[in-house]
Amino acid sequence: VCQYLLEHYINNCHGAEFAAFVTQPRKISAIALAERIADERGEQLGVSVGYAVRFDSLHPRPYGSLMLVTVGMLLKRLELGLRGISHIIVDEIHERDINTDFIMIVLRDMVNMYPNLRIILMSATVDTNLFTNYFGDCSVILLKGRNFPVQYYFLEDIVQMIRFLPSTDKLKRETKGGRDDEGDEVTEETQNLNLGVSEEYGLNTKLAMNQLSEKEISFELIENLLNLYELQALLNDIVNKGEEGAVLIFLPGWNVIQLLLNFLKSHPVFSNESLFVILPLHSQLTGQEQRRVFERHSPGVRKVGFFLTTKIYYM
């Protein structure tokens, strides 16, 4: 969208009047998108495309340009006023956090004060009525795209699919009562919510669910799932076609990410660096470490990576 706008102004001899700030929800997505746009335009970063995130920035020319920023950086920029800004594009507005909500308040006030300012809000999943009512009389443009097939599998489905049973040395210890980590009283019926398995699942599945702790992540289960025949067939198909592929594993914290990272790197199969690339992705990593997920690998290397992250990143 931002490139269409830039090209429109340039083709109509008004390129010097265009300077857009485009927000992204995270640092890595702002930098990656800036690099991609610059590559599509056949330019180096810093010509017509730049970015600004915390502790890192590369500014483009002042006019006829696109600036990819995080919401927090846009808020700081707006403290200096609107001079040099013709368009503000807020992407992924469904990601509701304090910065995004605050920028909505600021922009609503600014659009009334500066009628020449153009504001574009974008999302693939947002409730458009919510924002049209909030901003008043504004246009809505719907663009239809192709939806990729997604199949949902719940924990019980995975356990039954791979016929998983925890190793005897990893079975959780049952207790009859007491208090949990938060100090709340725990009874036998409320200790493990995994016990509430539907009758459609077999006895072995119920037994395995009973042995899995809902408060712990089973790396053994992840290992078995990665070794699943269908997944191996998919990976082989990727290799034979020469296509890139990836397995995304979302985890609830940096400590767990490190544990699984070490687990996979010591695995007899997945530790083979000539076949698999195992990469963590987290805000605690440096920008250079985060960019590794976008690197292309040498020919002959299986282009399959395990990205261990707590949130979905927009790649």
Short mmCIF file of C-alpha atoms in Angstrom, two decimals:
data_model
loop_
_atom_site.label_atom_id
_atom_site.label_comp_id
_atom_site.label_asym_id
_atom_site.label_seq_id
_atom_site.Cartn_x
_atom_site.Cartn_y
_atom_site.Cartn_z
CA VAL A 1 0.00 0.00 0.00
CA CYS A 2 2.71 2.48 0.96
CA GLN A 3 4.62 1.76 -2.27
CA TYR A 4 1.51 2.35 -4.37
CA LEU A 5 1.08 5.72 -2.69
CA LEU A 6 4.71 6.67 -3.19
CA GLU A 7 4.64 5.69 -6.87
CA HIS A 8 1.37 7.58 -7.37
CA TYR A 9 2.88 10.81 -6.04
CA ILE A 10 6.10 10.36 -8.02
CA ASN A 11 4.28 9.57 -11.28
CA ASN A 12 2.14 12.68 -10.83
CA CYS A 13 5.19 14.87 -10.21
CA HIS A 14 4.34 15.37 -6.53
CA GLY A 15 6.94 13.05 -5.03
CA ALA A 16 8.42 15.85 -2.92
CA GLU A 17 5.05 16.24 -1.18
CA PHE A 18 4.99 12.64 0.04
CA ALA A 19 6.58 11.37 3.26
CA ALA A 20 4.87 8.45 4.97
CA PHE A 21 5.42 6.86 8.36
CA VAL A 22 4.37 3.21 8.46
CA THR A 23 4.08 1.45 11.83
CA GLN A 24 4.76 -2.18 12.60
CA PRO A 25 3.99 -3.92 15.92
CA ARG A 26 7.55 -5.14 16.51
CA LYS A 27 11.12 -4.09 15.78
CA ILE A 28 12.01 -7.08 13.65
CA SER A 29 8.97 -6.65 11.41
CA ALA A 30 9.71 -2.93 10.90
CA ILE A 31 13.31 -3.61 9.87
CA ALA A 32 12.47 -6.68 7.76
CA LEU A 33 9.68 -4.87 5.91
CA ALA A 34 11.93 -1.87 5.24
CA GLU A 35 14.60 -4.18 3.81
CA ARG A 36 12.04 -5.96 1.64
CA ILE A 37 10.56 -2.72 0.25
CA ALA A 38 14.02 -1.34 -0.52
CA ASP A 39 14.92 -4.61 -2.26
CA GLU A 40 11.72 -4.51 -4.33
CA ARG A 41 12.55 -0.95 -5.35
CA GLY A 42 16.08 -1.93 -6.32
CA GLU A 43 17.59 0.43 -3.74
CA GLN A 44 19.76 0.37 -0.69
CA LEU A 45 18.17 1.22 2.63
CA GLY A 46 18.44 4.93 3.31
CA VAL A 47 17.43 6.17 -0.15
CA SER A 48 13.63 6.24 -0.33
CA VAL A 49 13.08 3.69 2.45
CA GLY A 50 14.28 3.78 6.05
CA TYR A 51 13.39 2.53 9.50
CA ALA A 52 13.51 3.60 13.13
CA VAL A 53 13.25 1.27 16.10
CA ARG A 54 14.60 1.51 19.60
CA PHE A 55 18.42 1.83 19.58
CA ASP A 56 18.58 1.47 15.79
CA SER A 57 17.58 3.67 12.87
CA LEU A 58 18.43 4.43 9.26
CA HIS A 59 16.70 7.50 7.87
CA PRO A 60 15.76 7.95 4.21
CA ARG A 61 15.70 11.20 2.29
CA PRO A 62 13.28 13.70 3.87
CA TYR A 63 10.70 13.71 1.06
CA GLY A 64 9.44 11.13 -1.40
CA SER A 65 10.15 8.47 1.20
CA LEU A 66 8.80 5.72 3.43
CA MET A 67 9.78 5.37 7.08
CA LEU A 68 9.03 2.04 8.82
CA VAL A 69 8.75 2.49 12.59
CA THR A 70 7.37 0.89 15.71
CA VAL A 71 4.35 2.55 17.30
CA GLY A 72 6.47 3.81 20.18
CA MET A 73 8.88 5.53 17.78
CA LEU A 74 5.98 7.17 15.94
CA LEU A 75 4.67 8.57 19.22
CA LYS A 76 8.08 10.10 19.90
CA ARG A 77 8.19 11.55 16.39
CA LEU A 78 4.75 13.11 16.76
CA GLU A 79 5.99 15.01 19.83
CA LEU A 80 7.92 17.15 17.33
CA GLY A 81 4.78 17.87 15.30
CA LEU A 82 3.66 16.85 11.82
CA ARG A 83 6.18 18.82 9.80
CA GLY A 84 7.52 16.58 7.05
CA ILE A 85 4.76 13.94 7.37
CA SER A 86 2.04 13.63 4.73
CA HIS A 87 0.73 10.12 5.50
CA ILE A 88 0.58 7.91 8.58
CA ILE A 89 -0.12 4.21 7.99
CA VAL A 90 -0.83 2.10 11.05
CA ASP A 91 -0.54 -1.59 10.21
CA GLU A 92 -1.86 -4.52 12.26
CA ILE A 93 -4.23 -2.33 14.27
CA HIS A 94 -5.86 -5.45 15.72
CA GLU A 95 -2.77 -5.82 17.93
CA ARG A 96 -4.28 -3.98 20.86
CA ASP A 97 -1.70 -2.74 23.33
CA ILE A 98 -1.26 0.50 25.25
CA ASN A 99 0.85 2.14 22.52
CA THR A 100 -1.56 1.24 19.72
CA ASP A 101 -4.58 2.45 21.68
CA PHE A 102 -2.78 5.68 22.56
CA ILE A 103 -1.77 6.34 18.95
CA MET A 104 -5.43 5.93 17.97
CA ILE A 105 -6.36 8.70 20.42
CA VAL A 106 -3.58 10.97 19.13
CA LEU A 107 -4.43 10.38 15.48
CA ARG A 108 -8.13 11.01 15.98
CA ASP A 109 -7.33 14.42 17.46
CA MET A 110 -4.79 15.19 14.73
CA VAL A 111 -7.04 14.31 11.82
CA ASN A 112 -9.50 16.94 13.04
CA MET A 113 -6.77 19.56 13.50
CA TYR A 114 -4.88 18.81 10.26
CA PRO A 115 -7.33 18.03 7.44
CA ASN A 116 -4.49 17.52 4.92
CA LEU A 117 -3.02 14.67 6.95
CA ARG A 118 -3.86 11.26 5.49
CA ILE A 119 -4.28 8.38 7.94
CA ILE A 120 -4.59 4.76 6.83
CA LEU A 121 -5.40 1.95 9.26
CA MET A 122 -4.73 -1.59 8.07
CA SER A 123 -5.47 -5.07 9.36
CA ALA A 124 -6.45 -8.47 8.05
CA THR A 125 -8.78 -9.32 10.93
CA VAL A 126 -9.99 -6.11 12.56
CA ASP A 127 -13.62 -5.16 13.21
CA THR A 128 -13.98 -2.27 10.76
CA ASN A 129 -17.14 -0.95 12.43
CA LEU A 130 -15.23 -0.36 15.65
CA PHE A 131 -12.77 2.00 13.96
CA THR A 132 -15.18 3.70 11.56
CA ASN A 133 -17.38 4.61 14.51
CA TYR A 134 -14.36 5.83 16.46
CA PHE A 135 -12.92 8.03 13.68
CA GLY A 136 -16.25 9.12 12.26
CA ASP A 137 -16.82 9.51 8.54
CA CYS A 138 -14.03 7.50 6.90
CA SER A 139 -13.86 5.18 3.92
CA VAL A 140 -13.37 1.42 4.16
CA ILE A 141 -11.58 -0.52 1.43
CA LEU A 142 -11.78 -4.31 1.52
CA LEU A 143 -9.20 -6.32 -0.41
CA LYS A 144 -9.83 -10.01 -0.82
CA GLY A 145 -6.87 -12.32 -0.64
CA ARG A 146 -6.17 -16.01 -0.84
CA ASN A 147 -6.62 -17.95 2.38
CA PHE A 148 -4.22 -20.79 2.97
CA PRO A 149 -5.71 -24.00 4.39
CA VAL A 150 -5.23 -24.34 8.14
CA GLN A 151 -5.96 -27.53 10.07
CA TYR A 152 -6.45 -27.30 13.83
CA TYR A 153 -5.24 -30.07 16.13
CA PHE A 154 -5.65 -29.95 19.88
CA LEU A 155 -3.40 -31.65 22.40
CA GLU A 156 -5.66 -34.71 22.58
CA ASP A 157 -5.59 -34.99 18.78
CA ILE A 158 -1.78 -34.93 18.71
CA VAL A 159 -1.47 -37.48 21.51
CA GLN A 160 -3.85 -39.84 19.72
CA MET A 161 -2.33 -39.21 16.28
CA ILE A 162 1.22 -40.17 17.29
CA ARG A 163 0.08 -42.70 19.93
CA PHE A 164 2.10 -40.84 22.51
CA LEU A 165 2.79 -42.16 26.00
CA PRO A 166 5.19 -40.29 28.30
CA SER A 167 8.30 -42.15 29.38
CA THR A 168 7.98 -43.76 32.77
CA ASP A 169 10.77 -41.61 34.19
CA LYS A 170 8.95 -38.44 33.12
CA LEU A 171 5.54 -39.14 34.58
CA LYS A 172 4.23 -36.36 36.75
CA ARG A 173 3.69 -37.01 40.42
CA GLU A 174 0.10 -37.08 41.51
CA THR A 175 -0.98 -35.32 44.68
CA LYS A 176 -4.22 -35.47 46.56
CA GLY A 177 -4.39 -31.82 47.43
CA GLY A 178 -2.48 -28.82 48.65
CA ARG A 179 -1.72 -25.48 47.05
CA ASP A 180 -0.43 -24.51 43.63
CA ASP A 181 2.37 -22.09 42.77
CA GLU A 182 0.03 -19.12 43.28
CA GLY A 183 -0.97 -20.32 46.73
CA ASP A 184 -4.51 -21.30 45.72
CA GLU A 185 -6.00 -24.46 47.14
CA VAL A 186 -5.91 -27.40 44.75
CA THR A 187 -8.19 -30.44 44.95
CA GLU A 188 -7.87 -33.77 43.20
CA GLU A 189 -10.53 -32.74 40.68
CA THR A 190 -8.88 -29.43 39.77
CA GLN A 191 -5.20 -30.37 39.75
CA ASN A 192 -4.94 -31.37 36.11
CA LEU A 193 -7.38 -30.02 33.53
CA ASN A 194 -5.97 -32.51 31.03
CA LEU A 195 -8.17 -35.09 32.74
CA GLY A 196 -11.23 -33.58 31.07
CA VAL A 197 -10.88 -35.53 27.82
CA SER A 198 -13.89 -36.12 25.57
CA GLU A 199 -15.31 -39.63 25.25
CA GLU A 200 -14.40 -39.67 21.54
CA TYR A 201 -10.76 -40.33 22.43
CA GLY A 202 -9.40 -43.77 23.20
CA LEU A 203 -8.26 -45.19 26.52
CA ASN A 204 -4.56 -44.81 25.71
CA THR A 205 -5.09 -41.15 24.85
CA LYS A 206 -6.85 -40.55 28.16
CA LEU A 207 -4.05 -42.33 29.99
CA ALA A 208 -1.41 -40.19 28.28
CA MET A 209 -3.35 -37.01 29.01
CA ASN A 210 -3.59 -38.04 32.64
CA GLN A 211 0.19 -38.37 32.75
CA LEU A 212 0.86 -34.98 31.12
CA SER A 213 1.11 -31.99 33.41
CA GLU A 214 -0.75 -28.95 32.12
CA LYS A 215 1.82 -26.71 33.83
CA GLU A 216 4.81 -28.16 31.98
CA ILE A 217 5.73 -28.38 28.30
CA SER A 218 6.57 -31.88 27.18
CA PHE A 219 9.68 -31.72 24.99
CA GLU A 220 9.25 -35.45 24.53
CA LEU A 221 5.88 -34.83 22.89
CA ILE A 222 7.39 -32.15 20.64
CA GLU A 223 10.16 -34.57 19.66
CA ASN A 224 7.64 -37.27 18.78
CA LEU A 225 5.57 -34.82 16.79
CA LEU A 226 8.58 -33.67 14.79
CA ASN A 227 9.40 -37.29 14.06
CA LEU A 228 5.90 -37.96 12.80
CA TYR A 229 5.91 -39.76 9.48
CA GLU A 230 3.70 -37.20 7.76
CA LEU A 231 6.04 -34.40 8.83
CA GLN A 232 9.10 -36.28 7.62
CA ALA A 233 7.34 -36.86 4.30
CA LEU A 234 6.59 -33.14 4.10
CA LEU A 235 10.21 -32.25 4.80
CA ASN A 236 11.40 -34.71 2.15
CA ASP A 237 8.97 -33.18 -0.32
CA ILE A 238 10.35 -29.72 0.46
CA VAL A 239 13.88 -30.95 -0.17
CA ASN A 240 13.01 -32.72 -3.43
CA LYS A 241 11.27 -29.64 -4.81
CA GLY A 242 14.00 -27.31 -3.63
CA GLU A 243 11.48 -25.18 -1.74
CA GLU A 244 11.95 -23.45 1.57
CA GLY A 245 9.97 -24.58 4.56
CA ALA A 246 9.83 -24.04 8.29
CA VAL A 247 8.32 -25.42 11.45
CA LEU A 248 7.17 -22.74 13.88
CA ILE A 249 7.12 -23.64 17.58
CA PHE A 250 5.55 -21.04 19.88
CA LEU A 251 6.61 -21.17 23.51
CA PRO A 252 5.61 -19.14 26.61
CA GLY A 253 8.93 -17.59 27.58
CA TRP A 254 12.65 -17.16 26.96
CA ASN A 255 13.64 -19.80 29.52
CA VAL A 256 11.51 -22.44 27.81
CA ILE A 257 12.85 -21.35 24.42
CA GLN A 258 16.41 -21.92 25.63
CA LEU A 259 15.53 -25.32 27.08
CA LEU A 260 13.97 -26.57 23.84
CA LEU A 261 16.78 -25.02 21.81
CA ASN A 262 19.35 -27.00 23.81
CA PHE A 263 17.16 -30.11 23.61
CA LEU A 264 16.96 -29.99 19.81
CA LYS A 265 20.63 -29.12 19.36
CA SER A 266 21.59 -32.23 21.32
CA HIS A 267 19.11 -34.43 19.42
CA PRO A 268 20.70 -37.14 17.21
CA VAL A 269 18.63 -36.08 14.18
CA PHE A 270 17.77 -32.40 14.52
CA SER A 271 21.29 -31.41 15.61
CA ASN A 272 22.56 -32.17 12.08
CA GLU A 273 23.33 -28.64 10.83
CA SER A 274 23.63 -29.85 7.25
CA LEU A 275 19.94 -30.79 7.34
CA PHE A 276 18.29 -28.53 9.89
CA VAL A 277 18.65 -24.94 11.01
CA ILE A 278 17.43 -24.30 14.56
CA LEU A 279 16.88 -20.62 15.35
CA PRO A 280 15.37 -18.84 18.36
CA LEU A 281 13.39 -15.64 17.88
CA HIS A 282 12.77 -13.39 20.87
CA SER A 283 12.91 -9.70 21.78
CA GLN A 284 15.89 -10.35 24.07
CA LEU A 285 18.04 -11.24 21.07
CA THR A 286 20.05 -8.58 19.27
CA GLY A 287 18.83 -7.24 15.95
CA GLN A 288 21.59 -9.13 14.16
CA GLU A 289 20.58 -12.40 15.83
CA GLN A 290 16.92 -11.83 14.97
CA ARG A 291 17.75 -11.19 11.31
CA ARG A 292 19.21 -14.68 11.02
CA VAL A 293 15.70 -16.04 10.47
CA PHE A 294 15.61 -14.23 7.11
CA GLU A 295 18.99 -15.46 5.87
CA ARG A 296 19.13 -17.78 2.87
CA HIS A 297 21.14 -20.93 3.27
CA SER A 298 23.69 -22.46 0.93
CA PRO A 299 22.47 -24.75 -1.88
CA GLY A 300 22.25 -28.35 -0.80
CA VAL A 301 21.31 -27.47 2.77
CA ARG A 302 17.85 -28.48 3.83
CA LYS A 303 16.04 -25.19 4.19
CA VAL A 304 14.01 -26.07 7.22
CA GLY A 305 14.24 -24.04 10.39
CA PHE A 306 12.75 -24.32 13.85
CA PHE A 307 11.85 -20.83 15.01
CA LEU A 308 11.31 -20.81 18.74
CA THR A 309 9.32 -17.75 19.72
CA THR A 310 6.68 -16.53 22.15
CA LYS A 311 4.70 -14.56 19.58
CA ILE A 312 3.84 -14.73 15.91
CA TYR A 313 6.21 -12.55 13.93
CA TYR A 314 5.20 -11.10 10.61
CA MET A 315 7.68 -12.36 8.08
#
